[in-house]
Amino acid sequence: MRLTTDPRVAAEALARGDLAGLPTETVYGLGARADQARAIARIYAAKGRPADHPLIVHIAQASNLDSWGLRVPAYARELIAELWPGPLTIVVDRSPRAHDFVTGGQPSVALRVSAHPLMAEVLDHLGALGGDPSIGIAAPSANRFGRVSPTTAAHVISELADFMTDDDVVLDGGECAVGVESTIVDCTGELPRLLRQGAVTADDITRITGLAVGAGSSIRASGTLDSHYSPAADVQLIEREQLTELLGDHPRERRSATGLLAMAHVSTPAGIVRLAAPQTSDDYAQCLYAALREADALELDTVLAIAPEPSGIGAAVIDRLTRAAHRA
Ligand code: TXA
Ligand code: MG
């Protein structure tokens, strides 16, 4: 595996049919050409992901949408006009171009235009190499199935190096600005439905489209499993008032194996490890996954997490913490 900062090197790897770890503004993805069954099969193997879980296809710009999707409703066009490039994925009926090996056999396809400049450059180069500007890159988050998504190139390497060949590439685009995965909106029905929370909120969708937003879906989505985004440490989502009480039960010597994840205004009780002290909900989202990884690097057994306010991206942070804390 080769680490690079040159988007051309990543585009060339993809063009050959190799894999590339790719930065986006949300989290890093593990990408392959969306038209190459063999490369996509390697993504599933590297992630250890069930074959019927569909992937997101990343495209260069909104004008490529109709090459991948059919019957795109007006409200979906309103959303992407305002929010692409950005942390929004839409699910629409698929065109024949979106094969079963990308959609997990679903009749729909998930599409996204990332705002990360390097991702845009990779798509441009790849399109030029193949003479096809509407080419897609299928890329799920670059983590093993069920684990924490990567927000740096180093995270991608620590997750997946064992599953990459010498010809695969990881493109270093720095720390992800958003830190949690894109909002996914099912646009196959009359009304939008929120499949996964992210930086784009249900209120944003209503403001832009004037429509009520439904929740849930029968479609398989890994990020909607009860248990997901889990570090090895035991995550407990607690109220601020529970902190002292809980630590009262902790023998002093065990405190050093306990981490705290909470907004900066919550002070750190003596002896426990402060994993992050974000000032805002946006900061909380941005540092969340790195903090959970840090807990594992420090071999902590417990992470006590106090949620941010549920407004804005705070709802997505609470969603991820709830799944990280879920025990099967
Ligand atoms: O921010 C993100 O979206 C990142 C970056 C790399 O783009 N990608 C990401 O991919 O989170 P992944 O595969 O980890 O999560 C994609 C989610 C999955 O839960 C998948 O099941 C859902 O999208 N999905 C994909 N295609 C779908 C479809 N046709 N219908 C419903 N859900 C779909
Ligand atoms: Mg994922």
Coordinates of C-alpha atoms and ligand atoms in Angstrom, one line a residue:
M1 CA 0.0 0.0 0.0
R2 CA 1.3 3.4 -0.9
L3 CA 0.5 6.6 1.0
T4 CA 0.3 9.7 -1.2
T5 CA -1.0 13.3 -1.2
D6 CA -1.3 13.3 -5.0
P7 CA -4.9 12.8 -6.3
R8 CA -3.5 11.6 -9.6
V9 CA -1.8 8.7 -8.0
A10 CA -5.1 7.7 -6.4
A11 CA -7.0 8.1 -9.7
E12 CA -4.4 5.9 -11.5
A13 CA -4.8 3.2 -8.9
L14 CA -8.6 3.3 -9.3
A15 CA -8.3 3.3 -13.1
R16 CA -6.2 0.1 -12.9
G17 CA -8.8 -1.6 -10.7
D18 CA -6.9 -1.2 -7.4
L19 CA -8.4 0.3 -4.2
A20 CA -7.8 3.8 -2.8
G21 CA -8.4 5.1 0.7
L22 CA -9.9 8.5 0.0
P23 CA -10.6 11.7 2.1
T24 CA -14.0 13.2 2.1
E25 CA -15.2 16.1 4.4
T26 CA -17.2 13.5 6.5
V27 CA -15.0 10.4 7.0
Y28 CA -12.4 8.6 4.8
G29 CA -13.8 6.1 2.3
L30 CA -12.3 3.0 0.8
G31 CA -12.9 3.5 -3.0
A32 CA -13.0 1.4 -6.1
R33 CA -14.4 2.1 -9.6
A34 CA -18.1 1.7 -9.4
D35 CA -18.1 -0.4 -12.6
Q36 CA -15.6 -3.0 -11.5
A37 CA -17.0 -6.0 -9.8
R38 CA -13.7 -7.5 -8.8
A39 CA -12.5 -4.3 -7.2
I40 CA -15.8 -3.9 -5.3
A41 CA -15.6 -7.5 -4.1
R42 CA -12.3 -6.6 -2.5
I43 CA -14.0 -3.7 -0.7
Y44 CA -16.4 -6.1 0.9
A45 CA -13.6 -8.5 1.8
A46 CA -11.4 -5.7 3.3
K47 CA -14.3 -4.4 5.4
G48 CA -15.6 -7.8 6.4
R49 CA -19.0 -6.4 5.3
P50 CA -22.1 -8.5 4.4
A51 CA -22.5 -8.6 0.6
D52 CA -26.1 -7.3 0.7
H53 CA -25.2 -4.0 2.3
P54 CA -25.1 -1.4 -0.5
L55 CA -22.3 1.1 -1.1
I56 CA -22.5 4.9 -1.8
V57 CA -21.4 5.9 -5.3
H58 CA -19.4 9.2 -5.3
I59 CA -19.8 11.3 -8.4
A60 CA -18.0 14.5 -9.5
Q61 CA -21.0 16.8 -9.8
A62 CA -24.7 17.0 -9.6
S63 CA -25.1 17.0 -13.4
N64 CA -23.9 13.3 -13.4
L65 CA -26.9 12.3 -11.2
D66 CA -29.1 11.3 -14.1
S67 CA -26.5 8.9 -15.4
W68 CA -26.8 6.9 -12.1
G69 CA -30.3 7.6 -10.9
L70 CA -33.8 7.5 -12.4
R71 CA -37.1 9.3 -11.5
V72 CA -35.3 11.8 -9.3
P73 CA -38.1 13.8 -7.6
A74 CA -38.2 17.6 -7.6
Y75 CA -37.5 17.7 -3.8
A76 CA -34.3 15.7 -4.3
R77 CA -33.1 18.2 -6.9
E78 CA -33.9 21.1 -4.5
L79 CA -31.8 19.4 -1.8
I80 CA -28.8 18.8 -4.0
A81 CA -29.0 22.3 -5.6
E82 CA -28.4 23.7 -2.1
L83 CA -26.3 21.0 -0.4
W84 CA -24.0 19.5 -3.0
P85 CA -21.1 19.3 -2.8
G86 CA -21.5 18.5 0.9
P87 CA -22.4 15.9 3.5
L88 CA -25.6 14.7 1.9
T89 CA -26.2 11.3 0.3
I90 CA -29.5 10.7 -1.6
V91 CA -31.0 7.4 -2.4
V92 CA -32.9 7.2 -5.7
D93 CA -34.1 4.6 -8.2
R94 CA -31.0 3.2 -10.0
S95 CA -30.2 3.4 -13.6
P96 CA -28.8 0.3 -15.4
R97 CA -25.3 1.7 -14.7
A98 CA -25.7 1.0 -10.9
H99 CA -25.1 -2.8 -10.8
D100 CA -26.2 -5.3 -8.2
F101 CA -22.6 -5.5 -7.0
V102 CA -22.8 -1.9 -5.9
T103 CA -26.4 -1.7 -4.7
G104 CA -26.4 -5.0 -2.9
G105 CA -29.2 -6.0 -5.2
Q106 CA -31.4 -3.0 -4.2
P107 CA -33.5 -1.3 -6.9
S108 CA -32.1 2.0 -5.6
V109 CA -28.6 3.6 -5.5
A110 CA -27.0 6.0 -3.0
L111 CA -25.2 9.0 -4.5
R112 CA -23.1 11.7 -3.1
V113 CA -20.9 14.6 -4.3
S114 CA -18.2 15.2 -1.6
A115 CA -16.9 18.7 -0.9
H116 CA -13.4 17.5 -0.2
P117 CA -11.2 19.2 -2.9
L118 CA -8.9 16.1 -3.2
M119 CA -11.9 13.8 -3.8
A120 CA -13.1 16.2 -6.5
E121 CA -9.7 16.0 -8.1
V122 CA -9.6 12.2 -8.0
L123 CA -12.9 12.0 -9.8
D124 CA -11.8 14.5 -12.4
H125 CA -8.6 12.7 -13.1
L126 CA -10.3 9.3 -13.2
G127 CA -13.0 10.6 -15.5
A128 CA -10.3 12.0 -17.8
L129 CA -8.3 8.8 -17.8
G130 CA -11.3 6.7 -18.8
G131 CA -12.9 9.3 -21.1
D132 CA -16.0 9.2 -18.9
P133 CA -16.7 12.3 -16.8
S134 CA -19.7 10.8 -15.1
I135 CA -17.7 7.8 -13.8
G136 CA -18.5 6.9 -10.2
I137 CA -16.3 5.8 -7.2
A138 CA -18.1 3.3 -4.9
A139 CA -16.8 4.0 -1.4
P140 CA -18.0 3.0 2.0
S141 CA -16.3 4.3 5.1
A142 CA -12.8 2.8 5.3
N143 CA -13.2 0.8 8.5
R144 CA -13.8 -2.8 9.3
F145 CA -17.5 -3.6 9.6
G146 CA -19.1 -2.3 12.7
R147 CA -16.1 -0.4 13.9
V148 CA -15.4 3.3 14.1
S149 CA -15.1 5.3 10.9
P150 CA -11.6 6.8 10.0
T151 CA -11.1 10.6 10.0
T152 CA -7.4 10.6 9.1
A153 CA -5.2 8.7 6.6
A154 CA -3.4 7.1 9.6
H155 CA -6.7 5.7 10.8
V156 CA -7.3 4.1 7.4
I157 CA -3.9 2.5 7.5
S158 CA -4.4 1.1 11.0
E159 CA -7.8 -0.3 10.0
L160 CA -7.1 -1.7 6.6
A161 CA -3.4 -2.1 5.8
D162 CA -3.6 -5.9 6.3
F163 CA -6.2 -6.1 3.6
M164 CA -4.5 -3.8 1.0
T165 CA -2.0 -4.8 -1.7
D166 CA 1.2 -3.1 -2.7
D167 CA -0.7 -1.5 -5.6
D168 CA -3.5 0.0 -3.4
V169 CA -3.2 3.6 -2.3
V170 CA -4.2 5.8 0.6
L171 CA -4.6 9.5 -0.3
D172 CA -3.9 11.8 2.7
G173 CA -6.2 14.7 2.7
G174 CA -5.8 15.7 6.3
E175 CA -8.3 15.5 9.1
C176 CA -12.0 15.3 8.0
A177 CA -13.8 18.6 8.7
V178 CA -17.2 17.2 9.6
G179 CA -16.2 13.9 11.4
V180 CA -19.4 11.9 11.1
E181 CA -20.8 10.2 8.0
S182 CA -23.1 12.0 5.6
T183 CA -26.8 12.4 6.1
I184 CA -28.7 9.8 4.0
V185 CA -32.1 10.7 2.6
D186 CA -34.3 8.2 0.9
C187 CA -35.7 10.1 -2.1
T188 CA -37.6 7.1 -3.7
G189 CA -41.0 8.1 -2.2
E190 CA -43.3 11.0 -2.3
L191 CA -41.7 12.5 0.8
P192 CA -38.1 12.4 1.9
R193 CA -37.1 9.9 4.6
L194 CA -34.1 10.3 6.8
L195 CA -32.1 7.0 6.8
R196 CA -29.0 8.3 8.6
Q197 CA -28.4 11.5 10.6
G198 CA -25.5 13.7 9.8
A199 CA -24.5 17.3 9.5
V200 CA -27.6 18.0 7.3
T201 CA -30.5 17.8 9.7
A202 CA -34.2 17.0 9.2
D203 CA -34.9 20.7 9.8
D204 CA -32.6 21.6 7.0
I205 CA -34.5 19.2 4.7
T206 CA -37.8 20.7 5.6
R207 CA -36.5 24.2 5.2
I208 CA -35.2 23.5 1.7
T209 CA -38.1 21.3 0.4
G210 CA -41.0 22.5 2.5
L211 CA -41.8 18.9 3.1
A212 CA -42.2 16.8 6.3
V213 CA -39.4 14.3 6.7
G214 CA -40.2 10.7 7.5
A215 CA -37.9 8.4 9.4
G216 CA -36.6 4.9 9.1
S217 CA -36.9 2.5 6.1
S218 CA -36.9 -1.1 5.3
I219 CA -33.7 -0.7 3.3
R220 CA -30.6 -2.3 4.7
A221 CA -28.1 0.3 5.9
S222 CA -25.2 -0.7 8.0
G223 CA -25.1 2.6 9.8
T224 CA -28.7 2.0 11.0
L225 CA -27.9 -1.3 12.9
D226 CA -28.4 -1.0 16.6
S227 CA -24.8 -1.7 17.3
H228 CA -22.3 0.1 15.1
Y229 CA -19.4 2.6 15.3
S230 CA -18.0 0.6 18.3
P231 CA -14.6 0.8 19.8
A232 CA -13.3 -2.1 21.9
A233 CA -13.8 -0.1 25.1
D234 CA -17.3 -0.2 26.7
V235 CA -19.1 3.0 25.9
Q236 CA -21.6 4.3 28.3
L237 CA -23.8 7.3 27.4
I238 CA -24.6 9.1 30.6
E239 CA -26.2 12.3 31.9
R240 CA -23.9 14.9 33.4
E241 CA -25.5 14.4 36.8
Q242 CA -24.6 10.7 36.8
L243 CA -20.8 11.3 36.5
T244 CA -19.9 11.8 40.1
E245 CA -22.3 9.1 41.2
L246 CA -20.8 6.6 38.7
L247 CA -17.3 7.4 39.6
G248 CA -18.1 7.0 43.3
D249 CA -18.5 3.3 42.5
H250 CA -15.2 3.2 40.7
P251 CA -12.2 2.2 42.9
R252 CA -9.5 4.8 42.5
E253 CA -7.2 2.4 40.7
R254 CA -9.8 1.7 38.0
R255 CA -10.2 5.4 37.2
S256 CA -7.1 5.4 35.0
A257 CA -8.8 2.9 32.8
T258 CA -11.8 5.1 32.3
G259 CA -12.1 7.9 29.7
L260 CA -14.4 10.9 29.6
L261 CA -15.9 12.4 26.4
A262 CA -17.9 15.6 27.1
M263 CA -18.2 19.2 26.2
A264 CA -15.4 21.5 27.5
H265 CA -17.6 23.0 30.2
V266 CA -17.9 19.6 32.0
S267 CA -14.8 19.3 34.2
T268 CA -12.8 16.1 34.5
P269 CA -13.0 14.2 37.8
A270 CA -9.6 13.4 39.3
G271 CA -7.9 10.3 38.0
I272 CA -9.9 9.7 34.8
V273 CA -8.6 10.2 31.2
R274 CA -10.1 13.2 29.3
L275 CA -10.5 12.0 25.7
A276 CA -11.8 15.3 24.3
A277 CA -13.2 18.6 25.4
P278 CA -15.0 20.1 22.4
Q279 CA -16.3 23.7 22.6
T280 CA -19.2 23.2 20.2
S281 CA -21.4 20.4 18.8
D282 CA -19.5 20.8 15.5
D283 CA -16.2 20.2 17.3
Y284 CA -17.7 17.2 19.1
A285 CA -18.6 15.6 15.8
Q286 CA -15.2 16.4 14.4
C287 CA -13.2 14.8 17.2
L288 CA -15.7 12.0 18.1
Y289 CA -14.1 9.1 16.2
A290 CA -10.5 10.0 17.0
A291 CA -11.4 10.2 20.7
L292 CA -13.0 6.7 20.5
R293 CA -9.8 5.4 18.8
E294 CA -7.7 7.1 21.4
A295 CA -9.6 5.1 24.1
D296 CA -8.6 1.9 22.4
A297 CA -5.0 3.0 21.9
L298 CA -4.8 3.7 25.6
E299 CA -6.5 0.3 26.3
L300 CA -9.2 1.9 28.4
D301 CA -12.0 -0.4 29.5
T302 CA -14.7 2.2 29.7
V303 CA -15.6 5.4 28.0
L304 CA -18.2 7.6 29.8
A305 CA -19.8 9.9 27.2
I306 CA -22.0 12.9 27.9
A307 CA -23.9 14.0 24.9
P308 CA -23.9 17.5 23.3
E309 CA -27.2 19.4 22.8
P310 CA -29.4 17.6 20.3
S311 CA -29.7 20.5 17.9
G312 CA -27.8 20.6 14.6
I313 CA -25.1 18.0 14.2
G314 CA -25.6 17.2 17.9
A315 CA -28.4 14.8 16.9
A316 CA -25.9 12.8 14.7
V317 CA -23.4 12.7 17.5
I318 CA -26.0 11.3 19.9
D319 CA -27.1 8.8 17.3
R320 CA -23.5 7.5 16.9
L321 CA -22.8 7.5 20.6
T322 CA -26.1 5.5 21.2
R323 CA -25.0 2.8 18.7
A324 CA -21.4 2.7 20.0
A325 CA -22.9 2.2 23.5
H326 CA -25.4 -0.5 22.4
R327 CA -24.5 -4.0 23.6
A328 CA -25.7 -6.9 21.5
Ligands
TXA1 O1 -20.0 10.1 4.7 C1 -20.2 9.1 4.1 O2 -21.3 8.8 3.6 C2 -19.1 8.2 3.9 C3 -18.0 8.8 3.0 C4 -16.9 7.9 2.7 O3 -18.7 9.1 1.8 N1 -19.5 6.9 3.4 C5 -20.2 6.0 4.2 O4 -20.4 4.8 3.6 O5 -20.5 6.2 5.3 P1 -20.9 3.5 4.3 O6 -21.0 2.4 3.3 O7 -20.1 3.2 5.5 O8 -22.4 3.8 4.7 C6 -23.3 4.0 3.6 C7 -24.6 3.7 4.0 C8 -24.8 2.3 4.5 O9 -25.4 2.3 5.7 C9 -25.6 1.7 3.4 O10 -26.3 0.6 3.8 C10 -26.4 2.9 2.9 O11 -25.5 3.9 2.9 N2 -26.9 2.8 1.5 C11 -26.2 2.6 0.4 N3 -27.0 2.4 -0.6 C12 -28.2 2.4 -0.2 C13 -29.5 2.2 -0.8 N4 -29.6 2.0 -2.1 N5 -30.6 2.3 0.0 C14 -30.4 2.6 1.3 N6 -29.3 2.7 2.0 C15 -28.2 2.6 1.2
MG2 MG -19.6 2.9 7.5

